[in-house]
């Protein structure tokens, strides 16, 4: 088996102990398994600084995009209108979801290097009373920018609208007090900062708003309200759940707590990012984003001045030596990305920098 670490924003490198949990086959209707689901739901609420009955947690089969699509197509009704604030590919993916489902929406788009402006959102809400919901991405992994969902959440709350946040690559790696920031629906995924493996997404939902969505869903399998109604009884999923992934996630939650919770994990990710920037800048790479908007999750770099190599050449060289990078996502520049999350530590960043230095010496002669 090839052995390398993933320097990506998810899937990411997990611990051997998380992976070992998947060696056990579990039955979906077994009471022990349903109790694992219930414990996961309670732990997720705790991570978001919320609790029943004001909020509830729902697990949804599929990738993070399944979770985003579940929320948008379940809670934005036919008479509603969604304002999507986007500054990257994952914000724009919400527009694709809306288009496919026939959801009425309007797009407010910023450049990849700029955060959506809360004041502009406030003006848009004032100018169009028909807007009922606002959605945006927290950590936009197109660039690595960390958007100001706290400020936007306050604007949305003042306007009396519903706030939907894609916190896919930030939840549990960056502290998010869900209720305090006015978030009604937060979506994340098993294979991000909690450091589980891919297979399901999860939603922290304001219970009242979720109950109001009954009958609105445009999909059978992604009906968020119906999933919650079934799961809330005793932990049973409506349809077959990814049992191995659930077991691994439960273990990952234990390991997050043992590490020191969100503050400790955020600190590790932030140190990884800071060290990465220092080492890469010394090699001639510069960051795509300004420091004041950069998040700790993933870092985008320009190629060095006059670079004569391709991403594929660099990727393969580094992969053969133990690490996997992420290709660039921004359209207007030649870039690549390095994830700082997962079972990654400063010693990994030092090793990566040494490998990169060797690569540059070889390709530059």
Short mmCIF file of N, CA, C and O in Angstrom, two decimals, residues 133-252:
data_model
loop_
_atom_site.label_atom_id
_atom_site.label_comp_id
_atom_site.label_asym_id
_atom_site.label_seq_id
_atom_site.Cartn_x
_atom_site.Cartn_y
_atom_site.Cartn_z
N UNK A 133 -33.98 34.11 2.76
CA UNK A 133 -32.85 33.33 3.26
C UNK A 133 -31.55 33.89 2.70
O UNK A 133 -31.52 34.40 1.57
N UNK A 134 -30.48 33.78 3.48
CA UNK A 134 -29.14 34.18 3.04
C UNK A 134 -28.20 33.01 3.30
O UNK A 134 -28.23 32.40 4.38
N UNK A 135 -27.36 32.69 2.31
CA UNK A 135 -26.40 31.60 2.49
C UNK A 135 -25.01 32.05 2.08
O UNK A 135 -24.86 32.89 1.17
N UNK A 136 -24.00 31.50 2.73
CA UNK A 136 -22.61 31.78 2.38
C UNK A 136 -21.70 30.70 2.95
O UNK A 136 -22.10 29.92 3.82
N UNK A 137 -20.47 30.68 2.45
CA UNK A 137 -19.45 29.75 2.93
C UNK A 137 -18.60 30.46 3.99
O UNK A 137 -18.29 31.64 3.85
N UNK A 138 -18.23 29.73 5.03
CA UNK A 138 -17.34 30.30 6.05
C UNK A 138 -15.90 30.23 5.58
O UNK A 138 -15.28 31.26 5.29
N UNK A 139 -15.34 29.02 5.49
CA UNK A 139 -13.97 28.85 5.01
C UNK A 139 -14.05 28.42 3.54
O UNK A 139 -14.36 27.27 3.24
N UNK A 140 -13.79 29.35 2.64
CA UNK A 140 -13.90 29.10 1.19
C UNK A 140 -12.59 28.49 0.71
O UNK A 140 -11.58 29.18 0.56
N UNK A 141 -12.61 27.17 0.50
CA UNK A 141 -11.36 26.47 0.20
C UNK A 141 -10.87 26.70 -1.23
O UNK A 141 -9.80 26.21 -1.59
N UNK A 142 -11.63 27.43 -2.02
CA UNK A 142 -11.09 27.86 -3.31
C UNK A 142 -9.78 28.60 -3.11
O UNK A 142 -8.80 28.39 -3.83
N UNK A 143 -9.77 29.48 -2.10
CA UNK A 143 -8.60 30.32 -1.85
C UNK A 143 -8.00 30.11 -0.48
O UNK A 143 -6.81 30.32 -0.27
N UNK A 144 -8.83 29.72 0.50
CA UNK A 144 -8.41 29.65 1.89
C UNK A 144 -8.91 30.82 2.71
O UNK A 144 -8.61 30.92 3.91
N UNK A 145 -9.70 31.69 2.11
CA UNK A 145 -10.21 32.88 2.81
C UNK A 145 -11.21 32.46 3.89
O UNK A 145 -11.98 31.52 3.71
N UNK A 146 -11.17 33.15 5.02
CA UNK A 146 -12.11 32.91 6.11
C UNK A 146 -13.08 34.09 6.16
O UNK A 146 -12.69 35.21 6.50
N UNK A 147 -14.32 33.83 5.77
CA UNK A 147 -15.31 34.91 5.68
C UNK A 147 -15.88 35.29 7.03
O UNK A 147 -15.87 34.48 7.97
N UNK A 148 -16.37 36.50 7.13
CA UNK A 148 -16.87 37.04 8.41
C UNK A 148 -18.35 36.70 8.57
O UNK A 148 -19.23 37.54 8.36
N UNK A 149 -18.62 35.46 8.95
CA UNK A 149 -20.01 35.04 9.11
C UNK A 149 -20.65 35.66 10.35
O UNK A 149 -21.87 35.77 10.42
N UNK A 150 -19.84 36.08 11.31
CA UNK A 150 -20.41 36.73 12.49
C UNK A 150 -21.06 38.05 12.12
O UNK A 150 -22.21 38.32 12.50
N UNK A 151 -20.37 38.87 11.33
CA UNK A 151 -20.93 40.16 10.93
C UNK A 151 -22.12 39.99 10.01
O UNK A 151 -23.13 40.69 10.14
N UNK A 152 -22.02 39.06 9.08
CA UNK A 152 -23.15 38.82 8.17
C UNK A 152 -24.34 38.26 8.95
O UNK A 152 -25.49 38.64 8.71
N UNK A 153 -24.07 37.37 9.90
CA UNK A 153 -25.15 36.81 10.70
C UNK A 153 -25.92 37.88 11.46
O UNK A 153 -27.15 37.80 11.59
N UNK A 154 -25.23 38.89 11.95
CA UNK A 154 -25.90 39.98 12.65
C UNK A 154 -26.81 40.76 11.71
O UNK A 154 -27.94 41.12 12.07
N UNK A 155 -26.34 40.99 10.49
CA UNK A 155 -27.15 41.69 9.48
C UNK A 155 -28.40 40.88 9.14
O UNK A 155 -29.52 41.42 9.07
N UNK A 156 -28.21 39.59 8.94
CA UNK A 156 -29.33 38.71 8.59
C UNK A 156 -30.34 38.64 9.73
O UNK A 156 -31.56 38.68 9.51
N UNK A 157 -29.85 38.55 10.95
CA UNK A 157 -30.73 38.49 12.11
C UNK A 157 -31.55 39.77 12.25
O UNK A 157 -32.76 39.71 12.51
N UNK A 158 -30.91 40.92 12.08
CA UNK A 158 -31.62 42.20 12.18
C UNK A 158 -32.72 42.31 11.13
O UNK A 158 -33.77 42.91 11.36
N UNK A 159 -32.47 41.72 9.97
CA UNK A 159 -33.45 41.78 8.89
C UNK A 159 -34.54 40.73 9.03
O UNK A 159 -35.51 40.72 8.25
N UNK A 160 -34.40 39.84 10.01
CA UNK A 160 -35.42 38.82 10.24
C UNK A 160 -35.42 37.70 9.21
O UNK A 160 -36.46 37.08 8.97
N UNK A 161 -34.25 37.43 8.61
CA UNK A 161 -34.14 36.38 7.60
C UNK A 161 -33.49 35.12 8.19
O UNK A 161 -33.01 35.12 9.31
N UNK A 162 -33.45 34.07 7.40
CA UNK A 162 -32.84 32.81 7.80
C UNK A 162 -31.42 32.73 7.26
O UNK A 162 -31.19 32.98 6.07
N UNK A 163 -30.47 32.35 8.11
CA UNK A 163 -29.06 32.35 7.75
C UNK A 163 -28.55 30.92 7.64
O UNK A 163 -28.61 30.14 8.60
N UNK A 164 -28.02 30.57 6.46
CA UNK A 164 -27.49 29.24 6.16
C UNK A 164 -25.98 29.37 5.94
O UNK A 164 -25.54 30.16 5.11
N UNK A 165 -25.20 28.60 6.67
CA UNK A 165 -23.74 28.70 6.59
C UNK A 165 -23.14 27.34 6.23
O UNK A 165 -23.39 26.34 6.90
N UNK A 166 -22.36 27.33 5.16
CA UNK A 166 -21.52 26.19 4.80
C UNK A 166 -20.22 26.35 5.57
O UNK A 166 -19.37 27.15 5.22
N UNK A 167 -20.09 25.58 6.66
CA UNK A 167 -18.87 25.61 7.48
C UNK A 167 -18.11 24.31 7.30
O UNK A 167 -17.55 23.75 8.24
N UNK A 168 -18.09 23.87 6.05
CA UNK A 168 -17.57 22.54 5.73
C UNK A 168 -16.16 22.33 6.26
O UNK A 168 -15.89 21.36 6.96
N UNK A 169 -15.26 23.21 5.91
CA UNK A 169 -13.85 22.99 6.27
C UNK A 169 -13.41 23.82 7.47
O UNK A 169 -12.21 23.94 7.73
N UNK A 170 -14.36 24.37 8.21
CA UNK A 170 -13.99 25.18 9.37
C UNK A 170 -14.56 24.65 10.68
O UNK A 170 -13.93 24.79 11.74
N UNK A 171 -15.74 24.05 10.67
CA UNK A 171 -16.38 23.65 11.92
C UNK A 171 -15.50 22.68 12.70
O UNK A 171 -15.01 21.69 12.15
N UNK A 172 -15.30 22.98 13.96
CA UNK A 172 -14.47 22.23 14.91
C UNK A 172 -12.98 22.50 14.75
O UNK A 172 -12.19 22.07 15.57
N UNK A 173 -12.60 23.23 13.70
CA UNK A 173 -11.23 23.71 13.58
C UNK A 173 -11.15 25.19 13.90
O UNK A 173 -10.10 25.71 14.28
N UNK A 174 -12.28 25.87 13.75
CA UNK A 174 -12.45 27.27 14.12
C UNK A 174 -13.69 27.33 14.99
O UNK A 174 -14.72 26.74 14.66
N UNK A 175 -13.62 28.01 16.10
CA UNK A 175 -14.75 28.05 17.03
C UNK A 175 -15.89 28.87 16.44
O UNK A 175 -15.68 30.02 16.00
N UNK A 176 -17.10 28.28 16.42
CA UNK A 176 -18.27 28.96 15.85
C UNK A 176 -19.41 28.85 16.86
O UNK A 176 -20.06 27.79 16.96
N UNK A 177 -19.69 29.90 17.62
CA UNK A 177 -20.87 29.90 18.49
C UNK A 177 -22.13 30.11 17.64
O UNK A 177 -22.49 31.24 17.30
N UNK A 178 -22.77 29.04 17.30
CA UNK A 178 -23.80 29.04 16.25
C UNK A 178 -24.94 30.01 16.56
O UNK A 178 -25.31 30.84 15.72
N UNK A 179 -25.54 29.91 17.73
CA UNK A 179 -26.67 30.77 18.06
C UNK A 179 -26.24 32.22 18.19
O UNK A 179 -26.92 33.13 17.71
N UNK A 180 -25.12 32.46 18.87
CA UNK A 180 -24.65 33.84 19.08
C UNK A 180 -24.40 34.55 17.76
O UNK A 180 -24.55 35.78 17.67
N UNK A 181 -24.01 33.82 16.74
CA UNK A 181 -23.74 34.43 15.43
C UNK A 181 -24.93 34.40 14.49
O UNK A 181 -24.81 34.72 13.31
N UNK A 182 -26.09 34.05 15.03
CA UNK A 182 -27.32 34.13 14.25
C UNK A 182 -27.46 33.09 13.15
O UNK A 182 -28.19 33.29 12.18
N UNK A 183 -26.79 31.96 13.31
CA UNK A 183 -26.83 30.91 12.28
C UNK A 183 -28.02 29.99 12.53
O UNK A 183 -28.18 29.45 13.62
N UNK A 184 -28.84 29.84 11.52
CA UNK A 184 -30.01 28.97 11.63
C UNK A 184 -29.73 27.55 11.15
O UNK A 184 -30.29 26.60 11.69
N UNK A 185 -28.90 27.43 10.12
CA UNK A 185 -28.51 26.12 9.60
C UNK A 185 -27.01 26.15 9.30
O UNK A 185 -26.57 26.96 8.50
N UNK A 186 -26.26 25.29 9.96
CA UNK A 186 -24.83 25.15 9.71
C UNK A 186 -24.56 23.76 9.17
O UNK A 186 -25.02 22.77 9.75
N UNK A 187 -23.81 23.69 8.07
CA UNK A 187 -23.52 22.41 7.43
C UNK A 187 -22.03 22.15 7.47
O UNK A 187 -21.22 23.03 7.18
N UNK A 188 -21.65 20.92 7.84
CA UNK A 188 -20.25 20.52 7.77
C UNK A 188 -20.19 19.03 7.41
O UNK A 188 -21.22 18.43 7.08
N UNK A 189 -19.01 18.45 7.48
CA UNK A 189 -18.81 17.11 6.96
C UNK A 189 -17.90 16.29 7.88
O UNK A 189 -17.06 16.84 8.59
N UNK A 190 -18.06 14.98 7.80
CA UNK A 190 -17.33 14.07 8.68
C UNK A 190 -15.83 14.10 8.45
O UNK A 190 -15.05 13.80 9.36
N UNK A 191 -15.40 14.44 7.25
CA UNK A 191 -13.99 14.27 6.87
C UNK A 191 -13.22 15.58 6.83
O UNK A 191 -12.31 15.75 6.05
N UNK A 192 -13.59 16.51 7.70
CA UNK A 192 -12.88 17.79 7.76
C UNK A 192 -12.21 17.93 9.12
O UNK A 192 -11.44 17.08 9.52
N UNK A 193 -12.50 19.00 9.83
CA UNK A 193 -11.72 19.31 11.04
C UNK A 193 -11.95 18.36 12.21
O UNK A 193 -11.14 18.32 13.14
N UNK A 194 -13.03 17.60 12.19
CA UNK A 194 -13.20 16.58 13.23
C UNK A 194 -12.32 15.38 12.93
O UNK A 194 -12.05 14.55 13.79
N UNK A 195 -11.84 15.30 11.69
CA UNK A 195 -10.83 14.33 11.27
C UNK A 195 -11.37 12.90 11.21
O UNK A 195 -10.69 11.95 11.59
N UNK A 196 -12.61 12.78 10.72
CA UNK A 196 -13.15 11.49 10.39
C UNK A 196 -12.88 11.17 8.93
O UNK A 196 -11.99 11.76 8.31
N UNK A 197 -13.66 10.24 8.38
CA UNK A 197 -13.48 9.84 6.98
C UNK A 197 -14.74 10.21 6.20
O UNK A 197 -15.81 10.43 6.78
N UNK A 198 -14.66 10.28 4.86
CA UNK A 198 -15.82 10.71 4.07
C UNK A 198 -16.98 9.73 4.15
O UNK A 198 -16.77 8.52 4.27
N UNK A 199 -18.20 10.26 4.08
CA UNK A 199 -19.36 9.38 4.04
C UNK A 199 -20.65 10.01 4.50
O UNK A 199 -21.73 9.57 4.12
N UNK A 200 -20.57 11.07 5.33
CA UNK A 200 -21.81 11.78 5.67
C UNK A 200 -21.50 13.23 6.02
O UNK A 200 -20.37 13.59 6.37
N UNK A 201 -22.52 14.05 5.86
CA UNK A 201 -22.46 15.44 6.30
C UNK A 201 -23.37 15.58 7.52
O UNK A 201 -24.09 14.64 7.89
N UNK A 202 -23.32 16.73 8.16
CA UNK A 202 -24.22 16.96 9.29
C UNK A 202 -24.66 18.41 9.31
O UNK A 202 -23.98 19.30 8.79
N UNK A 203 -25.82 18.62 9.90
CA UNK A 203 -26.43 19.94 9.93
C UNK A 203 -26.82 20.27 11.36
O UNK A 203 -27.49 19.45 12.04
N UNK A 204 -26.40 21.42 11.86
CA UNK A 204 -26.91 21.96 13.11
C UNK A 204 -28.03 22.93 12.72
O UNK A 204 -27.79 23.90 11.99
N UNK A 205 -29.24 22.65 13.19
CA UNK A 205 -30.41 23.40 12.73
C UNK A 205 -31.17 24.01 13.90
O UNK A 205 -31.37 23.36 14.93
N UNK A 206 -31.59 25.25 13.70
CA UNK A 206 -32.50 25.85 14.66
C UNK A 206 -33.83 25.10 14.56
O UNK A 206 -34.44 25.07 13.49
N UNK A 207 -34.25 24.51 15.64
CA UNK A 207 -35.38 23.58 15.61
C UNK A 207 -36.65 24.22 15.03
O UNK A 207 -37.35 23.62 14.20
N UNK A 208 -36.95 25.43 15.43
CA UNK A 208 -38.17 26.10 14.96
C UNK A 208 -38.14 26.26 13.45
O UNK A 208 -39.13 26.00 12.75
N UNK A 209 -37.00 26.67 12.90
CA UNK A 209 -36.86 26.85 11.45
C UNK A 209 -36.96 25.50 10.74
O UNK A 209 -37.52 25.41 9.64
N UNK A 210 -36.40 24.47 11.34
CA UNK A 210 -36.47 23.15 10.74
C UNK A 210 -37.90 22.65 10.70
O UNK A 210 -38.37 22.11 9.68
N UNK A 211 -38.63 22.85 11.78
CA UNK A 211 -40.03 22.43 11.82
C UNK A 211 -40.86 23.18 10.79
O UNK A 211 -41.78 22.61 10.18
N UNK A 212 -40.51 24.43 10.54
CA UNK A 212 -41.24 25.22 9.54
C UNK A 212 -40.99 24.72 8.11
O UNK A 212 -41.74 25.08 7.19
N UNK A 213 -39.94 23.90 7.92
CA UNK A 213 -39.61 23.42 6.57
C UNK A 213 -40.40 22.18 6.18
O UNK A 213 -40.25 21.68 5.05
N UNK A 214 -41.23 21.66 7.06
CA UNK A 214 -41.99 20.43 6.76
C UNK A 214 -42.76 20.58 5.46
O UNK A 214 -43.50 21.56 5.26
N UNK A 215 -42.59 19.62 4.57
CA UNK A 215 -43.33 19.62 3.31
C UNK A 215 -42.71 20.43 2.20
O UNK A 215 -43.23 20.45 1.08
N UNK A 216 -41.60 21.10 2.46
CA UNK A 216 -40.98 21.97 1.44
C UNK A 216 -39.95 21.24 0.58
O UNK A 216 -39.57 21.74 -0.49
N UNK A 217 -39.46 20.09 1.02
CA UNK A 217 -38.32 19.45 0.36
C UNK A 217 -38.62 19.10 -1.09
O UNK A 217 -39.71 18.64 -1.43
N UNK A 218 -37.60 19.33 -1.94
CA UNK A 218 -37.71 19.00 -3.36
C UNK A 218 -37.10 17.64 -3.67
O UNK A 218 -37.02 17.24 -4.82
N UNK A 219 -36.60 16.95 -2.64
CA UNK A 219 -35.95 15.66 -2.81
C UNK A 219 -36.48 14.69 -1.76
O UNK A 219 -36.75 15.09 -0.62
N UNK A 220 -36.58 13.42 -2.13
CA UNK A 220 -36.97 12.41 -1.16
C UNK A 220 -35.83 12.09 -0.20
O UNK A 220 -35.96 12.22 1.01
N UNK A 221 -34.68 11.70 -0.76
CA UNK A 221 -33.59 11.23 0.08
C UNK A 221 -32.90 12.36 0.83
O UNK A 221 -32.29 12.12 1.88
N UNK A 222 -32.98 13.59 0.31
CA UNK A 222 -32.32 14.72 0.96
C UNK A 222 -33.29 15.59 1.77
O UNK A 222 -32.98 16.73 2.11
N UNK A 223 -34.44 15.07 2.07
CA UNK A 223 -35.44 15.80 2.85
C UNK A 223 -34.94 15.93 4.29
O UNK A 223 -34.95 14.97 5.06
N UNK A 224 -34.49 17.12 4.64
CA UNK A 224 -33.86 17.34 5.94
C UNK A 224 -34.85 17.14 7.08
O UNK A 224 -34.54 16.51 8.10
N UNK A 225 -36.05 17.66 6.92
CA UNK A 225 -37.06 17.53 7.96
C UNK A 225 -37.41 16.06 8.21
O UNK A 225 -37.46 15.60 9.35
N UNK A 226 -37.63 15.31 7.12
CA UNK A 226 -37.98 13.90 7.27
C UNK A 226 -36.84 13.11 7.89
O UNK A 226 -37.07 12.20 8.71
N UNK A 227 -35.61 13.44 7.52
CA UNK A 227 -34.44 12.77 8.12
C UNK A 227 -34.41 13.02 9.63
O UNK A 227 -34.18 12.11 10.42
N UNK A 228 -34.65 14.26 10.01
CA UNK A 228 -34.63 14.62 11.43
C UNK A 228 -35.75 13.92 12.19
O UNK A 228 -35.54 13.39 13.29
N UNK A 229 -36.95 13.90 11.63
CA UNK A 229 -38.10 13.30 12.32
C UNK A 229 -37.83 11.83 12.63
O UNK A 229 -38.17 11.34 13.72
N UNK A 230 -37.22 11.13 11.69
CA UNK A 230 -36.90 9.72 11.92
C UNK A 230 -35.76 9.57 12.91
O UNK A 230 -35.83 8.79 13.87
N UNK A 231 -34.68 10.32 12.70
CA UNK A 231 -33.48 10.20 13.53
C UNK A 231 -33.73 10.64 14.96
O UNK A 231 -33.12 10.11 15.90
N UNK A 232 -34.63 11.59 15.15
CA UNK A 232 -34.83 12.16 16.48
C UNK A 232 -35.56 11.21 17.42
O UNK A 232 -35.55 11.41 18.62
N UNK A 233 -36.19 10.18 16.86
CA UNK A 233 -36.92 9.24 17.71
C UNK A 233 -35.95 8.41 18.56
O UNK A 233 -36.04 8.37 19.78
N UNK A 234 -35.01 7.74 17.88
CA UNK A 234 -34.10 6.86 18.62
C UNK A 234 -32.72 6.75 17.98
O UNK A 234 -31.91 5.89 18.38
N UNK A 235 -32.42 7.59 16.99
CA UNK A 235 -31.12 7.55 16.35
C UNK A 235 -31.07 6.78 15.06
O UNK A 235 -29.99 6.64 14.46
N UNK A 236 -32.19 6.26 14.60
CA UNK A 236 -32.21 5.49 13.35
C UNK A 236 -32.19 6.44 12.15
O UNK A 236 -32.89 7.44 12.13
N UNK A 237 -31.38 6.12 11.17
CA UNK A 237 -31.35 6.87 9.91
C UNK A 237 -32.51 6.41 9.03
O UNK A 237 -32.92 5.24 9.08
N UNK A 238 -33.04 7.29 8.19
CA UNK A 238 -34.15 6.89 7.32
C UNK A 238 -33.75 5.79 6.35
O UNK A 238 -34.49 4.84 6.13
N UNK A 239 -32.60 5.98 5.71
CA UNK A 239 -32.11 5.00 4.75
C UNK A 239 -30.74 4.51 5.23
O UNK A 239 -30.17 5.05 6.16
N UNK A 240 -30.20 3.50 4.56
CA UNK A 240 -28.96 2.88 5.02
C UNK A 240 -27.86 3.90 5.27
O UNK A 240 -27.53 4.71 4.40
N UNK A 241 -27.30 3.84 6.45
CA UNK A 241 -26.25 4.79 6.83
C UNK A 241 -24.88 4.19 6.57
O UNK A 241 -24.72 2.97 6.53
N UNK A 242 -23.84 5.04 6.45
CA UNK A 242 -22.46 4.55 6.27
C UNK A 242 -21.90 4.12 7.62
O UNK A 242 -21.19 4.88 8.29
N UNK A 243 -22.21 2.91 8.04
CA UNK A 243 -21.93 2.48 9.42
C UNK A 243 -20.46 2.59 9.79
O UNK A 243 -20.12 3.04 10.89
N UNK A 244 -19.57 2.19 8.89
CA UNK A 244 -18.14 2.24 9.21
C UNK A 244 -17.67 3.68 9.41
O UNK A 244 -16.85 3.98 10.28
N UNK A 245 -18.22 4.57 8.60
CA UNK A 245 -17.87 6.00 8.70
C UNK A 245 -18.37 6.58 10.02
O UNK A 245 -17.69 7.38 10.66
N UNK A 246 -19.56 6.16 10.42
CA UNK A 246 -20.14 6.65 11.68
C UNK A 246 -19.28 6.20 12.86
O UNK A 246 -18.99 6.99 13.78
N UNK A 247 -18.86 4.96 12.86
CA UNK A 247 -18.01 4.47 13.94
C UNK A 247 -16.67 5.22 14.00
O UNK A 247 -16.19 5.58 15.08
N UNK A 248 -16.10 5.46 12.82
CA UNK A 248 -14.85 6.21 12.77
C UNK A 248 -15.05 7.63 13.28
O UNK A 248 -14.18 8.19 13.98
N UNK A 249 -16.18 8.23 12.94
CA UNK A 249 -16.45 9.61 13.36
C UNK A 249 -16.61 9.70 14.87
O UNK A 249 -16.14 10.66 15.50
N UNK A 250 -17.27 8.71 15.45
CA UNK A 250 -17.42 8.70 16.91
C UNK A 250 -16.05 8.67 17.59
O UNK A 250 -15.82 9.36 18.60
N UNK A 251 -15.14 7.90 17.03
CA UNK A 251 -13.79 7.84 17.57
C UNK A 251 -13.08 9.18 17.36
O UNK A 251 -12.36 9.66 18.25
N UNK A 252 -13.25 9.78 16.20
CA UNK A 252 -12.62 11.07 15.91
C UNK A 252 -13.10 12.14 16.88
O UNK A 252 -12.31 13.01 17.30
#
